[in-house]
CSV table of C-alpha atoms in Angstrom, one decimal:
chain,number,residue,atom,x,y,z
A,168,MET,CA,175.4,126.6,103.0
A,169,LYS,CA,171.8,125.6,102.2
A,170,VAL,CA,170.0,124.4,105.3
A,171,LYS,CA,168.1,121.0,104.9
A,172,LYS,CA,164.6,121.6,105.3
A,173,GLU,CA,163.0,118.0,105.7
A,174,GLY,CA,162.3,117.2,109.2
A,175,LEU,CA,163.6,120.5,110.4
A,176,GLN,CA,162.2,121.2,114.0
A,177,ILE,CA,161.1,125.0,114.7
A,178,LYS,CA,160.2,126.0,118.1
A,179,LEU,CA,157.9,129.3,118.3
A,180,GLU,CA,158.0,131.6,121.2
A,181,LEU,CA,155.5,134.3,120.8
A,182,THR,CA,154.5,137.1,123.2
A,183,ARG,CA,150.9,136.6,121.7
A,184,GLU,CA,150.3,132.9,122.3
A,185,ASP,CA,146.9,133.3,120.8
A,186,TYR,CA,148.6,133.5,117.4
A,187,TYR,CA,150.3,130.4,117.8
A,188,SER,CA,148.0,128.1,115.9
A,189,SER,CA,147.6,130.5,113.2
A,190,VAL,CA,151.3,130.7,112.8
A,191,LYS,CA,151.6,127.0,112.9
A,192,ARG,CA,148.8,126.5,110.3
A,193,MET,CA,150.6,128.9,107.9
A,194,LEU,CA,153.9,127.3,108.2
A,195,ASN,CA,152.1,123.8,107.8
A,196,ILE,CA,150.9,125.0,104.3
A,197,LEU,CA,153.7,127.2,103.2
A,198,ILE,CA,156.8,125.3,104.3
A,199,PRO,CA,155.5,121.7,104.7
A,200,ASP,CA,158.7,120.1,105.1
A,201,ILE,CA,159.5,121.7,108.6
A,202,GLU,CA,157.8,120.5,111.8
A,203,VAL,CA,156.6,123.0,114.4
A,204,VAL,CA,157.4,121.5,117.9
A,205,ASN,CA,157.1,122.8,121.4
A,206,ASP,CA,160.3,121.3,122.5
A,207,ASP,CA,163.6,122.9,123.7
A,208,SER,CA,165.6,120.4,121.7
A,209,ALA,CA,164.1,122.2,118.3
A,210,GLU,CA,167.0,122.9,115.8
A,211,VAL,CA,165.6,126.4,115.3
A,212,VAL,CA,163.9,128.8,117.8
A,213,ILE,CA,161.9,131.7,116.6
A,214,THR,CA,160.9,134.5,119.1
A,215,SER,CA,158.6,137.0,118.4
A,216,ASN,CA,158.0,140.1,120.4
A,217,LEU,CA,155.1,142.5,119.8
A,218,LYS,CA,154.3,145.6,121.4
A,219,VAL,CA,151.2,148.0,120.5
A,220,ASP,CA,151.3,151.5,121.7
A,221,THR,CA,148.4,154.0,121.0
A,222,ASP,CA,150.2,155.2,117.8
A,223,LYS,CA,152.4,152.3,116.7
A,224,ILE,CA,152.9,148.6,116.4
A,225,LYS,CA,156.4,147.6,117.5
A,226,LEU,CA,157.6,144.1,116.4
A,227,LYS,CA,160.7,142.3,116.8
A,228,THR,CA,161.4,138.6,115.6
A,229,LYS,CA,164.5,136.6,115.9
A,230,LEU,CA,165.5,133.4,114.4
A,231,VAL,CA,168.4,131.4,116.3
A,232,SER,CA,169.9,128.2,115.2
A,233,SER,CA,173.2,126.5,116.1
A,234,ASP,CA,175.2,128.7,113.7
A,235,THR,CA,172.9,131.3,112.7
A,236,GLU,CA,171.1,134.4,114.0
A,237,LEU,CA,168.7,136.4,112.1
A,238,MET,CA,166.5,139.4,113.2
A,239,LYS,CA,163.8,141.5,111.8
A,240,LYS,CA,162.4,144.8,113.3
A,241,ASP,CA,159.4,146.9,112.5
A,242,ILE,CA,157.6,149.8,113.8
A,243,ASP,CA,154.4,150.2,112.0
A,244,THR,CA,152.7,153.7,112.4
A,245,GLU,CA,149.9,153.1,110.0
A,246,ILE,CA,147.4,152.4,113.0
A,247,ARG,CA,147.3,156.1,113.4
A,248,ASP,CA,145.0,156.1,110.5
A,249,ALA,CA,141.5,156.8,111.8
A,250,ARG,CA,139.9,154.4,109.2
A,251,TYR,CA,141.4,151.4,111.2
A,252,THR,CA,139.0,149.9,113.9
A,253,ASP,CA,140.4,148.0,116.9
A,254,GLY,CA,139.7,144.8,115.1
A,255,ASP,CA,141.5,145.9,112.0
A,256,ILE,CA,144.6,146.6,114.3
A,257,GLU,CA,144.4,143.2,115.8
A,258,ARG,CA,144.1,141.4,112.4
A,259,ARG,CA,147.0,143.7,111.2
A,260,CYS,CA,149.3,142.7,114.3
A,261,ARG,CA,148.5,138.9,113.6
A,262,SER,CA,149.3,139.1,110.1
A,263,LYS,CA,152.6,141.2,110.7
A,264,VAL,CA,153.7,138.5,113.1
A,265,LYS,CA,153.0,135.7,110.6
A,266,PHE,CA,154.8,137.8,107.8
A,267,HIS,CA,157.9,138.3,109.9
A,268,ILE,CA,158.2,134.6,111.0
A,269,TYR,CA,157.8,133.6,107.3
A,270,GLN,CA,160.4,136.0,106.0
A,271,LEU,CA,162.9,134.9,108.3
A,272,LEU,CA,162.5,131.3,107.6
A,273,VAL,CA,162.4,132.1,103.9
A,274,LYS,CA,165.9,133.4,104.2
A,275,PHE,CA,167.2,130.9,106.7
A,276,LEU,CA,166.2,128.1,104.2
A,277,ASP,CA,166.8,129.8,101.2
A,278,LEU,CA,163.4,129.6,99.7
A,279,THR,CA,161.5,131.3,97.1
A,280,PRO,CA,158.9,133.2,98.8
A,281,SER,CA,155.3,132.6,97.8
A,282,PRO,CA,154.0,135.1,95.4
A,283,TRP,CA,150.8,135.5,97.5
A,284,GLY,CA,153.0,135.9,100.7
A,285,ILE,CA,151.4,134.7,103.7
A,286,LEU,CA,147.8,134.6,102.2
A,287,ILE,CA,146.3,131.3,102.6
A,288,GLY,CA,142.6,129.8,102.8
A,289,VAL,CA,141.2,133.2,101.7
A,290,ARG,CA,140.1,134.9,98.4
A,291,PRO,CA,142.7,137.6,98.4
A,292,THR,CA,140.3,140.1,96.7
A,293,LYS,CA,138.4,140.4,99.9
A,294,ILE,CA,141.3,142.4,101.4
A,295,GLY,CA,141.1,144.7,98.4
A,296,HIS,CA,137.3,145.3,98.8
A,297,PHE,CA,137.4,145.6,102.5
A,298,LEU,CA,140.1,148.2,102.4
A,299,MET,CA,138.3,150.2,99.6
A,300,ASP,CA,135.3,150.1,101.6
A,301,LYS,CA,137.0,152.0,104.2
A,302,GLY,CA,138.2,154.6,101.8
A,303,PHE,CA,141.7,153.5,101.0
A,304,ASP,CA,143.0,154.3,97.4
A,305,TYR,CA,144.6,151.8,95.1
A,306,ASN,CA,148.2,152.6,95.9
A,307,GLU,CA,147.5,152.5,99.6
A,308,ILE,CA,145.9,149.1,99.1
A,309,LYS,CA,148.9,147.7,97.1
A,310,ASN,CA,151.3,148.9,99.9
A,311,ASN,CA,149.1,147.2,102.6
A,312,LEU,CA,149.2,143.9,100.5
A,313,GLN,CA,153.0,144.1,100.1
A,314,SER,CA,153.9,145.2,103.6
A,315,THR,CA,151.7,143.4,105.6
A,316,TYR,CA,151.0,140.2,103.7
A,317,GLY,CA,154.2,139.7,101.5
A,318,VAL,CA,152.1,139.8,98.0
A,319,SER,CA,154.4,140.2,95.3
A,320,ASN,CA,154.2,143.3,93.0
A,321,GLU,CA,152.9,141.3,90.2
A,322,LYS,CA,150.1,139.5,92.1
A,323,ALA,CA,149.3,142.9,93.9
A,324,ASP,CA,148.6,144.4,90.6
A,325,LEU,CA,146.6,141.3,89.4
A,326,LEU,CA,144.5,141.4,92.5
A,327,LEU,CA,143.8,145.3,92.1
A,328,ARG,CA,142.8,144.8,88.4
A,329,ILE,CA,140.2,142.1,89.7
A,330,VAL,CA,139.0,144.3,92.4
A,331,LYS,CA,138.5,147.3,89.7
A,332,LYS,CA,136.5,145.0,87.6
A,333,GLU,CA,134.5,143.4,90.3
A,334,ARG,CA,133.5,146.9,91.8
A,335,ILE,CA,131.7,147.7,88.5
A,336,TYR,CA,129.3,144.9,89.3
A,337,LEU,CA,129.0,144.3,92.9
A,338,PRO,CA,126.2,146.1,94.6
A,339,THR,CA,126.8,148.7,97.2
A,340,LYS,CA,126.0,148.3,101.0
A,341,GLU,CA,122.8,150.3,100.4
A,342,GLU,CA,121.6,148.1,97.7
A,343,VAL,CA,122.2,145.0,99.8
A,344,LYS,CA,120.8,145.8,103.0
A,345,ASP,CA,117.9,143.7,102.5
A,346,ARG,CA,119.5,141.0,100.5
A,347,VAL,CA,121.7,138.0,101.7
A,348,SER,CA,123.8,135.3,100.2
A,349,ILE,CA,124.0,132.0,102.2
A,350,TYR,CA,126.7,129.7,102.8
A,351,ILE,CA,125.9,126.1,103.7
A,352,GLY,CA,129.0,124.1,104.8
A,353,ILE,CA,129.1,120.4,104.8
A,354,PRO,CA,132.3,119.6,107.1
A,355,PHE,CA,133.1,116.2,105.7
A,356,CYS,CA,135.5,115.1,103.1
A,357,PRO,CA,136.9,111.7,101.5
A,358,SER,CA,140.2,112.8,103.1
A,359,ARG,CA,141.9,115.7,104.8
A,360,CYS,CA,143.9,118.0,102.4
A,361,GLY,CA,147.1,119.2,104.1
A,362,TYR,CA,146.8,122.8,102.8
A,363,CYS,CA,143.0,123.3,103.7
A,364,SER,CA,142.1,125.8,106.3
A,365,PHE,CA,138.4,125.0,106.3
A,366,PRO,CA,136.8,123.1,109.2
A,367,ALA,CA,136.4,119.6,107.6
A,368,TYR,CA,136.7,116.0,108.8
A,369,GLY,CA,137.7,112.9,107.0
A,370,LEU,CA,135.0,110.3,106.5
A,371,LYS,CA,137.3,107.6,108.1
A,372,ASP,CA,136.6,109.0,111.6
A,373,ALA,CA,133.7,111.3,111.1
A,374,ALA,CA,131.1,109.3,108.9
A,375,LYS,CA,129.2,108.4,112.1
A,376,TYR,CA,128.3,112.1,112.5
A,377,ILE,CA,126.9,112.8,109.3
A,378,SER,CA,123.4,111.9,110.0
A,379,PRO,CA,123.1,113.9,113.4
A,380,PHE,CA,124.9,116.8,111.7
A,381,LEU,CA,122.3,116.7,108.9
A,382,LYS,CA,119.4,116.6,111.4
A,383,SER,CA,120.6,119.8,113.0
A,384,LEU,CA,121.4,121.5,109.7
A,385,HIS,CA,117.8,120.8,108.4
A,386,TYR,CA,116.4,122.4,111.5
A,387,GLU,CA,118.5,125.6,111.3
A,388,ILE,CA,117.8,125.9,107.6
A,389,ARG,CA,114.1,125.9,108.2
A,390,GLU,CA,114.5,128.4,111.2
A,391,VAL,CA,116.8,130.8,109.1
A,392,GLY,CA,114.5,130.5,106.2
A,393,SER,CA,111.4,131.5,108.5
A,394,TRP,CA,113.3,134.4,110.1
A,395,LEU,CA,114.4,135.8,106.7
A,396,ALA,CA,110.8,135.6,105.1
A,397,LYS,CA,109.4,137.3,108.4
A,398,ASN,CA,111.9,140.2,108.0
A,399,GLY,CA,111.5,140.8,104.2
A,400,ILE,CA,114.9,139.7,103.4
A,401,THR,CA,115.6,138.2,100.0
A,402,VAL,CA,118.2,135.5,99.3
A,403,ASP,CA,120.3,136.2,96.3
A,404,THR,CA,122.6,133.1,96.3
A,405,ILE,CA,123.1,129.7,98.2
A,406,TYR,CA,126.5,128.3,98.1
A,407,LEU,CA,126.8,124.8,99.0
A,408,GLY,CA,130.4,124.0,100.1
A,409,GLY,CA,132.5,122.3,102.6
A,410,GLY,CA,134.3,120.2,103.2
A,411,THR,CA,133.0,118.4,100.2
A,412,PRO,CA,129.3,118.3,99.6
A,413,THR,CA,129.3,115.2,97.6
A,414,THR,CA,130.2,113.0,100.4
A,415,LEU,CA,126.6,112.8,101.0
A,416,ASN,CA,125.0,110.0,99.5
A,417,GLU,CA,122.2,110.8,96.8
A,418,GLU,CA,119.2,110.5,99.1
A,419,GLN,CA,121.0,112.8,101.8
A,420,LEU,CA,121.7,115.4,99.2
A,421,LYS,CA,118.3,115.3,97.4
A,422,GLU,CA,116.5,115.7,100.9
A,423,LEU,CA,119.0,118.7,101.8
A,424,LEU,CA,118.4,120.5,98.5
A,425,ALA,CA,114.5,119.9,98.9
A,426,ILE,CA,114.6,121.5,102.3
A,427,ILE,CA,116.7,124.5,101.0
A,428,LYS,CA,114.0,125.1,98.4
A,429,GLU,CA,111.1,124.9,100.6
A,430,SER,CA,112.5,127.1,103.1
């Protein structure tokens, strides 16, 4: 029997409580009809038990409702690979927890999984380049994308084709050691999109903060520009994003661009 999704309340019980907000954000985006609550009366309870040993990650995830119990177990020994740092292993653990939970809910709710798996709010090619820089080959990267993030075979192949093309044109770390690209975020939007994972605030409540924010931003741009010049570092590109940069009015945007240019 197909489970009704709309308004379904889900309670998460995680051994790593610091993963809670990340898991909740993922579910809000990928399965927006459900509601994640911290309430014992929730219709579905998902427990995630994660244990990290020196040579493996052990993960057991269970979904329980009034008439269903689903479980997924995983022992991941890839952390033995010396190419992984402690930070890499931590990110892998968090992704594994999210992927397990997503898989169980997809099965329970009879959903079609996202072809990009649990990847949200990121440019997926970054993962390919990150792993390639560590010495992983294309087959290893594809396996990683599928086993850790749930990326489909088709999308994994697409991602790797793009990475191969980009590697031809992207400079090496040695080539960019004295060059930077700068991102300037304007964290305001006309309204807040439900799928967005970036720090941004709707104008309805946050318009009063634009002027003090810009004052601080102007100061930071000048200070960073001065430091870069003193240290002989060249700026390759400047990306103005957000949020929505055009929430600034014409005069605010004109002043900001002038300060960027002079700095």
